[in-house]
Coordinates of C-alpha atoms in Angstrom, one line a residue:
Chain A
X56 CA -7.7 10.7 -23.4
X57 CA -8.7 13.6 -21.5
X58 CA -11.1 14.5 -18.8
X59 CA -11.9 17.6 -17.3
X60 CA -9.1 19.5 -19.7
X61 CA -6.4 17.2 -17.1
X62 CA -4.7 14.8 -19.2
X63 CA -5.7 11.1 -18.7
X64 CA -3.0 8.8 -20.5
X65 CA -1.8 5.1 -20.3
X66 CA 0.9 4.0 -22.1
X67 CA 0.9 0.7 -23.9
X68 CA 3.8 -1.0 -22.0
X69 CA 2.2 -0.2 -18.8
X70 CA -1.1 -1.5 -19.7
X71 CA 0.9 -4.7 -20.9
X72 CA 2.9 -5.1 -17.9
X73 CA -0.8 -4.6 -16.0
X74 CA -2.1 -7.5 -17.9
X75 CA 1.1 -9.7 -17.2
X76 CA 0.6 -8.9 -13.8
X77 CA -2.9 -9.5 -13.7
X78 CA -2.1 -13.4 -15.8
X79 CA 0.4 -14.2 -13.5
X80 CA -1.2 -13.3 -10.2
X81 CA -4.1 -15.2 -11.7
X82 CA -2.4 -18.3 -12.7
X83 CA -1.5 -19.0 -8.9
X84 CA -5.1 -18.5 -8.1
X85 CA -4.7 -15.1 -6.3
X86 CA -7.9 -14.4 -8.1
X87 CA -8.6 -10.9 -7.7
X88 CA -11.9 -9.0 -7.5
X89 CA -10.5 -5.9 -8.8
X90 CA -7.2 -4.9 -10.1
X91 CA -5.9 -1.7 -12.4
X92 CA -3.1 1.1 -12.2
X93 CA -3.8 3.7 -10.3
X94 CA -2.2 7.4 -10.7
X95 CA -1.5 10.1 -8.5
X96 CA -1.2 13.6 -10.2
X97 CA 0.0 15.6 -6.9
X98 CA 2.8 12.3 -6.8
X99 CA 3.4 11.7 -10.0
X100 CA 3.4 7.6 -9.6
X101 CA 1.7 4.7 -10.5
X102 CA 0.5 1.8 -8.3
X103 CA -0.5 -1.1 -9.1
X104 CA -4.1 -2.2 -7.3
X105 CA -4.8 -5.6 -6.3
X106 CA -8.4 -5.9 -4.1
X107 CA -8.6 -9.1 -2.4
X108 CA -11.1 -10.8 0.5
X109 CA -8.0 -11.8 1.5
X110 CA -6.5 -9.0 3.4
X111 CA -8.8 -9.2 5.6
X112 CA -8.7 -12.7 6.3
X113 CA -5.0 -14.1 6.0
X114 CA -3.3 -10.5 6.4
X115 CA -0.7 -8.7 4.3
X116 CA 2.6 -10.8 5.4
X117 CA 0.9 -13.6 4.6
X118 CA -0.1 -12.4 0.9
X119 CA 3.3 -10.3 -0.1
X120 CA 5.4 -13.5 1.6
X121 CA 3.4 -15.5 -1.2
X122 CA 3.6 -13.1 -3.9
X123 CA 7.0 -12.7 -3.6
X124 CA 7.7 -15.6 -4.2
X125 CA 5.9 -15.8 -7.1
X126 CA 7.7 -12.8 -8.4
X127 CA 11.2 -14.1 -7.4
X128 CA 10.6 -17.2 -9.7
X129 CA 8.8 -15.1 -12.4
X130 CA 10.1 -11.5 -12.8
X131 CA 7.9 -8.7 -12.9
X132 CA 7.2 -6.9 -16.4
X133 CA 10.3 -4.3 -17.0
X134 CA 9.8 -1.2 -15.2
X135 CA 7.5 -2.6 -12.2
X136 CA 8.9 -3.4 -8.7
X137 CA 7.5 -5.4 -5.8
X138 CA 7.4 -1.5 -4.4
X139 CA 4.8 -0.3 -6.9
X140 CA 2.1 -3.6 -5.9
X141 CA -0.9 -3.0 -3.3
X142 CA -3.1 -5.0 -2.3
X143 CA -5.8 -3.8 -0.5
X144 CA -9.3 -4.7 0.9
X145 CA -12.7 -4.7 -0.1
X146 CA -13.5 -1.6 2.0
X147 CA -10.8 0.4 1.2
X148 CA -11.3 0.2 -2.6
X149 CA -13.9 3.1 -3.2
X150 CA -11.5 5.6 -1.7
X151 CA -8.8 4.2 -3.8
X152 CA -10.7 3.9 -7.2
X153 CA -13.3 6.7 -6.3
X154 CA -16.8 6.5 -7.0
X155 CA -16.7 5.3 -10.7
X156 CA -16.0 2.0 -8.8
X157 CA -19.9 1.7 -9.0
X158 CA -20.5 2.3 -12.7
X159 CA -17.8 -0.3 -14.4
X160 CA -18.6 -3.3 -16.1
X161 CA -16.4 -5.8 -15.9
X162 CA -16.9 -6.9 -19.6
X163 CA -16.0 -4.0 -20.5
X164 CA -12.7 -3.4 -19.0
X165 CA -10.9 -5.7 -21.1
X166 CA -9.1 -5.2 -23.8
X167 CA -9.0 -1.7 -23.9
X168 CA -8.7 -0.3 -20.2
X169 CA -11.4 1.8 -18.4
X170 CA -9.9 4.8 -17.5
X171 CA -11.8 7.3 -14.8
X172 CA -10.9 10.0 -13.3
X173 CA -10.6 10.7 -9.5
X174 CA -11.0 13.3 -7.5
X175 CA -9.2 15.2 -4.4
X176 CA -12.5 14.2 -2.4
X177 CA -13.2 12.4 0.7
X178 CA -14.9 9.5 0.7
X179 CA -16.1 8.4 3.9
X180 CA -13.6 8.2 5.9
X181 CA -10.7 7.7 2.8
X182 CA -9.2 10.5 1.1
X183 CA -9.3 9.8 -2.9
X184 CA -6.7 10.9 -4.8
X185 CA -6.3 13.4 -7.6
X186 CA -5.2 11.3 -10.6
X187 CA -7.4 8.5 -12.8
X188 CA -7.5 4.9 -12.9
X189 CA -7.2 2.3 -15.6
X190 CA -9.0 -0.7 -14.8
X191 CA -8.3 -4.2 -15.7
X192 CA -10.3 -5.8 -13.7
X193 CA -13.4 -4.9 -11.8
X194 CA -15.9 -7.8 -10.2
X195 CA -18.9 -5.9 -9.7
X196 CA -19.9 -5.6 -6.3
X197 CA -23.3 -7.4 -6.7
X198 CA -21.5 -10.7 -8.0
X199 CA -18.8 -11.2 -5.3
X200 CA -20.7 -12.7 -2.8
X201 CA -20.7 -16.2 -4.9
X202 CA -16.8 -15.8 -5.4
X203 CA -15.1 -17.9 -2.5
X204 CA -12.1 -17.1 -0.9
X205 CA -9.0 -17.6 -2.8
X206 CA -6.7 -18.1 0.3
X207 CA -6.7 -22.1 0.2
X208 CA -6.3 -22.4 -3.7
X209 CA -3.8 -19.2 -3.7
X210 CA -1.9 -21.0 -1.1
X211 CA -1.8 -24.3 -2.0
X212 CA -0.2 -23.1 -5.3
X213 CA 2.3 -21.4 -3.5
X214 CA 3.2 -24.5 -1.7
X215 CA 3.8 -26.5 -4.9
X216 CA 6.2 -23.7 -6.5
X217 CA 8.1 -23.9 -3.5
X218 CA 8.5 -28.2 -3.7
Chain B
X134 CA 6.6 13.1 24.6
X135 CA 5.1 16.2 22.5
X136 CA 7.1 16.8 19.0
X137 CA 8.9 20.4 19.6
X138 CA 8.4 23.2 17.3
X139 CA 11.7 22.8 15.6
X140 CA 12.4 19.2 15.8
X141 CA 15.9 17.6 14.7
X142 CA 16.3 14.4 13.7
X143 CA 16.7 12.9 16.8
X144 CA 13.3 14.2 18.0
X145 CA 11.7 12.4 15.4
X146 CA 13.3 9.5 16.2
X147 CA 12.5 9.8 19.9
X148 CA 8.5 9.9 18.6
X149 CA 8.7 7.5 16.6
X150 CA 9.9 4.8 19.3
X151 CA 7.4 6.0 21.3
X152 CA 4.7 5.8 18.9
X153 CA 5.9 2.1 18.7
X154 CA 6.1 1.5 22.7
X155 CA 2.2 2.5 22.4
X156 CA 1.3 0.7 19.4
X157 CA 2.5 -2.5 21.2
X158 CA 0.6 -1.8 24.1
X159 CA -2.7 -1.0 22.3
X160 CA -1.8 -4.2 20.5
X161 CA -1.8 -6.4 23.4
X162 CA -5.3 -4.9 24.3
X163 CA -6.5 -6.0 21.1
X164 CA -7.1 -2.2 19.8
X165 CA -5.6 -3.2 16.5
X166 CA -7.8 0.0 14.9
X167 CA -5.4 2.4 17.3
X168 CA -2.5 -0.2 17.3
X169 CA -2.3 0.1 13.0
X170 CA -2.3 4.0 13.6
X171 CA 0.3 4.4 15.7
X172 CA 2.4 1.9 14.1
X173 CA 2.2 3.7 10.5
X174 CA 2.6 7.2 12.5
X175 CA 6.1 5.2 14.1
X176 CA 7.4 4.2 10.5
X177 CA 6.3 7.5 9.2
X178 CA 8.2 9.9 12.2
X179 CA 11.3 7.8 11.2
X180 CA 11.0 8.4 7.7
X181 CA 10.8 11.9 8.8
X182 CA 13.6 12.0 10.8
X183 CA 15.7 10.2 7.9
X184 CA 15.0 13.0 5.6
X185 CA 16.3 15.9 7.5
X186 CA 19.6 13.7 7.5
X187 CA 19.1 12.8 3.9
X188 CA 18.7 16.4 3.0
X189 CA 21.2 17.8 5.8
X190 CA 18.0 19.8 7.5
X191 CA 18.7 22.0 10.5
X192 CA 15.5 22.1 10.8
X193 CA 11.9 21.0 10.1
X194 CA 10.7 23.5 7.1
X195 CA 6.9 25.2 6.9
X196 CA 4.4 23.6 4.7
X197 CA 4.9 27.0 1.8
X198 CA 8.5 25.8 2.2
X199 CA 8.3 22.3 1.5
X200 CA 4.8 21.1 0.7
X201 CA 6.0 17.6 -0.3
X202 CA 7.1 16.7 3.2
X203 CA 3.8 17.1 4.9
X204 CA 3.0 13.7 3.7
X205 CA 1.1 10.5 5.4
X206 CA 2.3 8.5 2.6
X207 CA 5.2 5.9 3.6
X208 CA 6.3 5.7 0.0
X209 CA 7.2 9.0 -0.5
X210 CA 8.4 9.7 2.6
X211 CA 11.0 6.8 1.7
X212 CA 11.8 8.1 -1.7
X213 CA 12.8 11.2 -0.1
X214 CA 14.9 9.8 2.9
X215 CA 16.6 8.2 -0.6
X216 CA 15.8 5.1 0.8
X217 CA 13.7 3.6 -2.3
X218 CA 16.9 1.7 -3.8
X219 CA 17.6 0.3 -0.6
X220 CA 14.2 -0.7 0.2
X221 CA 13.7 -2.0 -3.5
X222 CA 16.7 -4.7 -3.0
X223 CA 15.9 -5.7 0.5
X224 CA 12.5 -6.8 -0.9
X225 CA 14.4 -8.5 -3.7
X226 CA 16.4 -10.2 -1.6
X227 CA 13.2 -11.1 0.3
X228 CA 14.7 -9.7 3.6
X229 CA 12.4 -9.7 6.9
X230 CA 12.8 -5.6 6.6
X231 CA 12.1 -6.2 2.9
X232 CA 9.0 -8.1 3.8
X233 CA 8.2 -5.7 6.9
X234 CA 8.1 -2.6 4.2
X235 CA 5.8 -4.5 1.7
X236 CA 3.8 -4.6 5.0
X237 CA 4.3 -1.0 5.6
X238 CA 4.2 0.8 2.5
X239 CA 0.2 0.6 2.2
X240 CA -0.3 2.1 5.7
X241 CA -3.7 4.4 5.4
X242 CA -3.7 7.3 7.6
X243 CA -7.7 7.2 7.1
X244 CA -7.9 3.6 8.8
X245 CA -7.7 5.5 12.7
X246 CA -11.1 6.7 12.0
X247 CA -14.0 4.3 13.3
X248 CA -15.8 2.4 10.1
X249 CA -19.4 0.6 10.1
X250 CA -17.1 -2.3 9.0
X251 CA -15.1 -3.8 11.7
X252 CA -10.8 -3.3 11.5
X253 CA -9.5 -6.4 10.1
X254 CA -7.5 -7.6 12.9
X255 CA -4.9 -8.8 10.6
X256 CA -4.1 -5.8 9.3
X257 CA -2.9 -3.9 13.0
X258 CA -1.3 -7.3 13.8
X259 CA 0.9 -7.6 10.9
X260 CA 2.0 -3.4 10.4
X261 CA 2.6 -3.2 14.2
X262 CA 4.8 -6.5 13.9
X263 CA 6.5 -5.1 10.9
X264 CA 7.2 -1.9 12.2
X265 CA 8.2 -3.7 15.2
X266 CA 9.2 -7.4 16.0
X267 CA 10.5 -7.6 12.2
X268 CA 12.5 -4.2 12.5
X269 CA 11.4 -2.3 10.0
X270 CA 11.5 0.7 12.7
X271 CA 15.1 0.5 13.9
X272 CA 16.2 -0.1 10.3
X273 CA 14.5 3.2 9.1
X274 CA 16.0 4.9 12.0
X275 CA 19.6 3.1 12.3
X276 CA 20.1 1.7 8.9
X277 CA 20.4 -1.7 10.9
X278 CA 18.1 -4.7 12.5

Protein backbone atom coordinates (compact mmCIF):
# COMPACT_ATOMS: atom_id res chain seq x y z
CA UNK A 1 0.00 0.00 0.00
CA UNK A 2 1.13 3.38 -0.60
CA UNK A 3 0.30 6.83 0.59
CA UNK A 4 1.63 9.98 -0.41
CA UNK A 5 4.37 8.12 -2.89
CA UNK A 6 6.00 6.87 0.94
CA UNK A 7 5.65 3.24 1.13
CA UNK A 8 2.95 1.92 3.64
CA UNK A 9 3.58 -1.99 4.20
CA UNK A 10 2.64 -4.67 6.80
CA UNK A 11 3.86 -7.90 6.54
CA UNK A 12 1.69 -10.92 7.25
CA UNK A 13 3.60 -12.30 10.28
CA UNK A 14 3.49 -9.05 11.90
CA UNK A 15 -0.11 -8.60 11.49
CA UNK A 16 -0.44 -12.23 12.86
CA UNK A 17 1.77 -11.77 15.79
CA UNK A 18 -0.54 -8.32 16.26
CA UNK A 19 -3.60 -10.48 16.39
CA UNK A 20 -2.01 -13.02 18.86
CA UNK A 21 -1.17 -10.31 20.90
CA UNK A 22 -4.27 -8.66 20.76
CA UNK A 23 -6.24 -12.67 21.68
CA UNK A 24 -3.99 -13.14 24.37
CA UNK A 25 -4.05 -9.73 26.11
CA UNK A 26 -7.75 -10.17 25.56
CA UNK A 27 -8.25 -13.53 27.02
CA UNK A 28 -6.98 -12.10 30.52
CA UNK A 29 -9.43 -9.40 30.16
CA UNK A 30 -6.88 -6.51 29.57
CA UNK A 31 -9.60 -5.43 27.14
CA UNK A 32 -8.26 -2.73 25.17
CA UNK A 33 -9.96 0.30 23.63
CA UNK A 34 -7.48 0.56 20.95
CA UNK A 35 -4.52 -1.47 19.89
CA UNK A 36 -2.31 -1.66 16.36
CA UNK A 37 1.46 -1.44 15.27
CA UNK A 38 2.67 1.60 15.03
CA UNK A 39 5.78 2.60 12.64
CA UNK A 40 8.32 5.16 12.82
CA UNK A 41 10.03 6.01 9.34
CA UNK A 42 12.87 8.47 10.81
CA UNK A 43 13.44 5.05 13.41
CA UNK A 44 12.80 2.52 11.47
CA UNK A 45 10.75 0.26 14.33
CA UNK A 46 7.60 -1.00 15.15
CA UNK A 47 5.74 -0.69 18.45
CA UNK A 48 3.13 -2.32 19.40
CA UNK A 49 0.10 0.05 20.87
CA UNK A 50 -2.05 -0.93 23.70
CA UNK A 51 -4.61 2.16 24.88
CA UNK A 52 -6.05 1.44 28.10
CA UNK A 53 -8.23 3.59 31.01
CA UNK A 54 -6.01 1.87 32.96
CA UNK A 55 -2.85 3.77 32.88
CA UNK A 56 -4.33 6.25 34.35
CA UNK A 57 -5.88 4.58 37.03
CA UNK A 58 -3.73 1.54 38.27
CA UNK A 59 -0.35 2.93 36.67
CA UNK A 60 2.23 1.36 34.36
CA UNK A 61 4.13 -1.01 37.10
CA UNK A 62 1.04 -2.22 37.92
CA UNK A 63 0.02 -3.22 34.19
CA UNK A 64 3.62 -4.39 32.73
CA UNK A 65 4.08 -6.48 36.35
CA UNK A 66 0.70 -8.17 35.11
CA UNK A 67 1.49 -8.47 31.53
CA UNK A 68 4.55 -9.97 32.11
CA UNK A 69 3.41 -12.42 33.59
CA UNK A 70 1.18 -13.31 31.20
CA UNK A 71 3.93 -13.28 28.60
CA UNK A 72 6.39 -15.30 30.83
CA UNK A 73 3.64 -18.22 30.88
CA UNK A 74 2.61 -17.58 27.19
CA UNK A 75 5.49 -16.46 24.95
CA UNK A 76 5.08 -13.68 22.67
CA UNK A 77 4.66 -14.27 18.82
CA UNK A 78 8.44 -14.86 17.24
CA UNK A 79 10.07 -11.75 16.59
CA UNK A 80 8.18 -9.44 19.35
CA UNK A 81 9.78 -8.64 22.77
CA UNK A 82 8.23 -7.27 25.98
CA UNK A 83 10.55 -4.16 24.65
CA UNK A 84 8.47 -3.48 21.59
CA UNK A 85 4.75 -3.36 23.87
CA UNK A 86 3.28 0.25 25.03
CA UNK A 87 0.61 0.90 26.62
CA UNK A 88 -0.50 4.09 26.83
CA UNK A 89 -3.49 6.36 27.81
CA UNK A 90 -6.50 7.67 26.45
CA UNK A 91 -5.03 11.12 26.07
CA UNK A 92 -2.00 10.30 24.63
CA UNK A 93 -3.44 8.25 21.72
CA UNK A 94 -4.15 11.03 19.03
CA UNK A 95 -0.58 12.09 19.07
CA UNK A 96 0.43 8.52 18.79
CA UNK A 97 -2.13 7.31 16.04
CA UNK A 98 -2.56 10.93 14.52
CA UNK A 99 -5.70 12.29 13.52
CA UNK A 100 -7.16 9.40 11.47
CA UNK A 101 -7.82 8.12 15.10
CA UNK A 102 -11.20 9.99 14.49
CA UNK A 103 -12.30 8.51 11.22
CA UNK A 104 -11.81 4.46 11.96
CA UNK A 105 -14.51 2.20 12.34
CA UNK A 106 -13.95 -0.37 14.45
CA UNK A 107 -15.82 -2.94 12.15
CA UNK A 108 -13.81 -2.29 9.81
CA UNK A 109 -10.37 -2.89 11.27
CA UNK A 110 -10.64 -6.42 11.35
CA UNK A 111 -9.56 -8.79 9.31
CA UNK A 112 -7.65 -6.84 7.08
CA UNK A 113 -5.84 -3.98 9.03
CA UNK A 114 -6.42 -0.19 8.68
CA UNK A 115 -3.46 1.28 7.76
CA UNK A 116 -3.08 5.34 7.94
CA UNK A 117 -0.51 7.36 7.60
CA UNK A 118 0.95 9.86 10.08
CA UNK A 119 2.51 12.87 9.94
CA UNK A 120 5.65 14.77 11.44
CA UNK A 121 2.98 17.14 13.02
CA UNK A 122 2.18 18.45 16.42
CA UNK A 123 -0.73 17.64 17.96
CA UNK A 124 -1.50 19.60 20.81
CA UNK A 125 0.94 19.26 22.88
CA UNK A 126 2.27 15.55 21.31
CA UNK A 127 4.55 15.31 18.54
CA UNK A 128 3.17 12.54 15.91
CA UNK A 129 5.42 10.61 14.23
CA UNK A 130 6.37 10.16 10.60
CA UNK A 131 5.47 6.64 9.82
CA UNK A 132 1.70 4.87 9.47
CA UNK A 133 -0.31 2.77 11.61
CA UNK A 134 -2.16 -0.56 11.22
CA UNK A 135 -4.94 -0.89 13.37
CA UNK A 136 -6.47 -3.82 14.96
CA UNK A 137 -8.44 -2.42 17.12
CA UNK A 138 -9.98 0.91 17.53
CA UNK A 139 -13.19 1.55 20.09
CA UNK A 140 -14.47 4.65 18.83
CA UNK A 141 -14.36 7.36 21.07
CA UNK A 142 -18.21 8.02 21.28
CA UNK A 143 -18.79 4.26 22.61
CA UNK A 144 -16.14 4.15 25.49
CA UNK A 145 -17.94 5.78 28.04
CA UNK A 146 -20.21 2.46 28.52
CA UNK A 147 -16.96 0.20 28.61
CA UNK A 148 -15.99 -0.16 32.44
CA UNK A 149 -12.68 -0.43 33.64
CA UNK A 150 -10.91 -3.48 33.03
CA UNK A 151 -8.58 -3.24 36.17
CA UNK A 152 -10.65 -5.68 38.50
CA UNK A 153 -11.41 -8.38 35.85
CA UNK A 154 -7.73 -7.84 34.28
CA UNK A 155 -6.46 -8.37 37.69
CA UNK A 156 -8.38 -10.93 39.00
CA UNK A 157 -7.19 -13.11 36.07
CA UNK A 158 -3.79 -12.39 36.80
CA UNK A 159 -4.26 -13.57 40.27
CA UNK A 160 -5.54 -17.04 39.14
CA UNK A 161 -2.58 -17.63 36.60
CA UNK A 162 -0.32 -17.03 39.35
CA UNK A 163 -2.32 -19.91 41.98
CA UNK B 1 24.51 22.18 37.68
CA UNK B 2 24.42 23.61 33.89
CA UNK B 3 25.46 20.74 31.21
CA UNK B 4 29.04 22.17 29.70
CA UNK B 5 29.50 22.75 26.14
CA UNK B 6 31.56 19.65 25.66
CA UNK B 7 30.30 17.28 28.14
CA UNK B 8 32.07 13.84 28.88
CA UNK B 9 30.46 11.11 30.19
CA UNK B 10 30.80 11.80 33.56
CA UNK B 11 28.99 15.20 33.02
CA UNK B 12 26.09 13.54 31.91
CA UNK B 13 26.11 11.35 34.58
CA UNK B 14 26.43 14.19 37.13
CA UNK B 15 22.96 15.70 35.41
CA UNK B 16 21.37 12.98 35.32
CA UNK B 17 21.55 12.39 39.33
CA UNK B 18 20.63 15.67 39.67
CA UNK B 19 17.76 15.54 37.45
CA UNK B 20 16.77 12.57 39.88
CA UNK B 21 17.56 14.55 43.34
CA UNK B 22 14.79 17.06 41.80
CA UNK B 23 12.41 14.72 40.43
CA UNK B 24 12.18 13.29 44.04
CA UNK B 25 11.68 16.51 45.45
CA UNK B 26 8.99 17.68 43.05
CA UNK B 27 7.60 14.22 43.83
CA UNK B 28 7.13 14.64 47.41
CA UNK B 29 5.31 18.03 46.56
CA UNK B 30 2.97 16.14 44.56
CA UNK B 31 4.16 17.96 41.13
CA UNK B 32 4.00 14.52 39.45
CA UNK B 33 3.53 16.64 35.84
CA UNK B 34 7.37 18.20 36.65
CA UNK B 35 8.35 15.10 38.73
CA UNK B 36 7.68 12.56 35.32
CA UNK B 37 9.79 15.18 33.35
CA UNK B 38 12.69 15.22 35.19
CA UNK B 39 12.73 11.68 35.85
CA UNK B 40 12.63 10.68 31.97
CA UNK B 41 15.28 13.72 31.39
CA UNK B 42 17.40 11.60 34.44
CA UNK B 43 17.08 8.13 32.48
CA UNK B 44 17.62 9.87 29.27
CA UNK B 45 21.17 12.06 30.41
CA UNK B 46 22.33 8.45 31.50
CA UNK B 47 21.60 6.94 28.34
CA UNK B 48 23.55 9.73 26.98
CA UNK B 49 26.37 9.44 28.95
CA UNK B 50 26.39 5.57 28.25
CA UNK B 51 26.70 6.16 24.64
CA UNK B 52 29.77 8.29 24.49
CA UNK B 53 31.35 5.20 26.44
CA UNK B 54 29.58 2.73 24.12
CA UNK B 55 30.93 4.55 21.12
CA UNK B 56 34.36 5.72 22.83
CA UNK B 57 33.22 9.61 22.40
CA UNK B 58 35.67 12.36 23.39
CA UNK B 59 33.16 14.37 23.06
CA UNK B 60 29.43 15.19 22.56
CA UNK B 61 29.06 15.54 18.52
CA UNK B 62 26.80 18.54 16.61
CA UNK B 63 23.37 17.69 15.55
CA UNK B 64 24.91 17.60 11.32
CA UNK B 65 27.27 15.18 12.98
CA UNK B 66 25.16 12.79 14.54
CA UNK B 67 21.53 13.58 14.08
CA UNK B 68 20.40 10.28 15.72
CA UNK B 69 21.63 11.25 19.12
CA UNK B 70 19.53 14.27 19.62
CA UNK B 71 16.86 12.03 20.62
CA UNK B 72 14.09 12.24 23.63
CA UNK B 73 13.28 8.75 22.91
CA UNK B 74 14.53 6.21 25.84
CA UNK B 75 14.47 3.31 23.39
CA UNK B 76 16.79 4.51 21.02
CA UNK B 77 18.91 6.06 23.18
CA UNK B 78 19.30 2.39 24.75
CA UNK B 79 19.79 0.71 21.53
CA UNK B 80 22.65 2.90 21.04
CA UNK B 81 24.38 2.74 24.49
CA UNK B 82 24.05 -1.23 23.14
CA UNK B 83 22.13 -1.75 26.03
CA UNK B 84 18.88 -3.38 24.16
CA UNK B 85 20.11 -7.09 24.75
CA UNK B 86 20.75 -6.34 28.21
CA UNK B 87 17.68 -4.62 28.85
CA UNK B 88 15.67 -7.34 26.70
CA UNK B 89 16.82 -10.24 29.31
CA UNK B 90 16.45 -8.28 32.44
CA UNK B 91 12.81 -7.95 31.53
CA UNK B 92 12.78 -11.69 30.73
CA UNK B 93 14.08 -12.44 33.74
CA UNK B 94 11.40 -10.17 35.19
CA UNK B 95 14.12 -8.14 37.09
CA UNK B 96 13.10 -4.89 39.23
CA UNK B 97 15.48 -2.84 36.54
CA UNK B 98 13.68 -5.03 33.98
CA UNK B 99 10.37 -3.87 35.28
CA UNK B 100 11.74 -0.25 36.04
CA UNK B 101 12.63 -0.04 32.03
CA UNK B 102 9.12 -1.29 30.89
CA UNK B 103 8.27 1.67 33.19
CA UNK B 104 10.66 3.88 31.45
CA UNK B 105 10.74 3.10 27.93
CA UNK B 106 7.32 5.02 27.19
CA UNK B 107 8.57 8.29 28.81
CA UNK B 108 6.90 11.29 26.63
CA UNK B 109 8.99 14.30 26.48
CA UNK B 110 5.51 16.13 25.43
CA UNK B 111 3.91 15.17 28.99
CA UNK B 112 5.94 18.51 30.79
CA UNK B 113 3.66 20.58 28.96
CA UNK B 114 0.32 21.65 30.93
CA UNK B 115 -2.94 19.60 29.32
CA UNK B 116 -6.79 20.51 29.87
CA UNK B 117 -6.67 16.85 31.17
CA UNK B 118 -5.21 16.55 34.60
CA UNK B 119 -1.46 14.40 34.80
CA UNK B 120 -2.32 10.95 35.95
CA UNK B 121 -0.67 10.80 39.15
CA UNK B 122 0.28 7.39 38.52
CA UNK B 123 2.15 7.89 35.82
CA UNK B 124 5.11 10.51 37.63
CA UNK B 125 4.72 8.14 40.71
CA UNK B 126 5.77 5.04 39.05
CA UNK B 127 8.67 6.59 36.27
CA UNK B 128 10.16 8.67 39.18
CA UNK B 129 10.13 5.30 41.29
CA UNK B 130 11.55 3.42 38.46
CA UNK B 131 14.18 5.69 37.53
CA UNK B 132 14.74 5.85 41.14
CA UNK B 133 13.81 3.67 44.24
CA UNK B 134 13.93 0.55 41.66
CA UNK B 135 17.40 1.63 40.15
CA UNK B 136 16.92 1.82 36.84
CA UNK B 137 19.17 5.13 37.04
CA UNK B 138 22.31 3.74 38.72
CA UNK B 139 21.99 0.68 36.55
CA UNK B 140 22.06 2.79 33.29
CA UNK B 141 24.81 4.70 34.68
CA UNK B 142 26.95 1.81 36.71
CA UNK B 143 25.82 -1.31 35.04
CA UNK B 144 24.76 -2.30 38.72
CA UNK B 145 21.65 -1.78 41.37
Amino acid sequence: MADNGQDMTIDETKQAAGQAILELTDRFGFDALAAGWLYDRPTDTWRYLLVTQMLRSEGPRWIYDRLLRIFQRYHLPDGVSPLDIFVIDEATEMAAFGKPLFAVDQDRTIPGMRMFVTQPITVNEFVVTDGFVAFLRRVPVELRKNHRNPARRFDKTIQKLAA
Amino acid sequence: MTLPTDPTAADWFAVAREHLRDAEQLAMGHSWRNAYGLAGAAAECALKGRIMQHLGLNRWPTRQERRDLYSHGLVDLAKLAGLKPTLEAAVLNAEVVGLAWLVAKDFVINHRYPTQSAFPIKLGRDMVHAVGRDGLLEWLITGKT
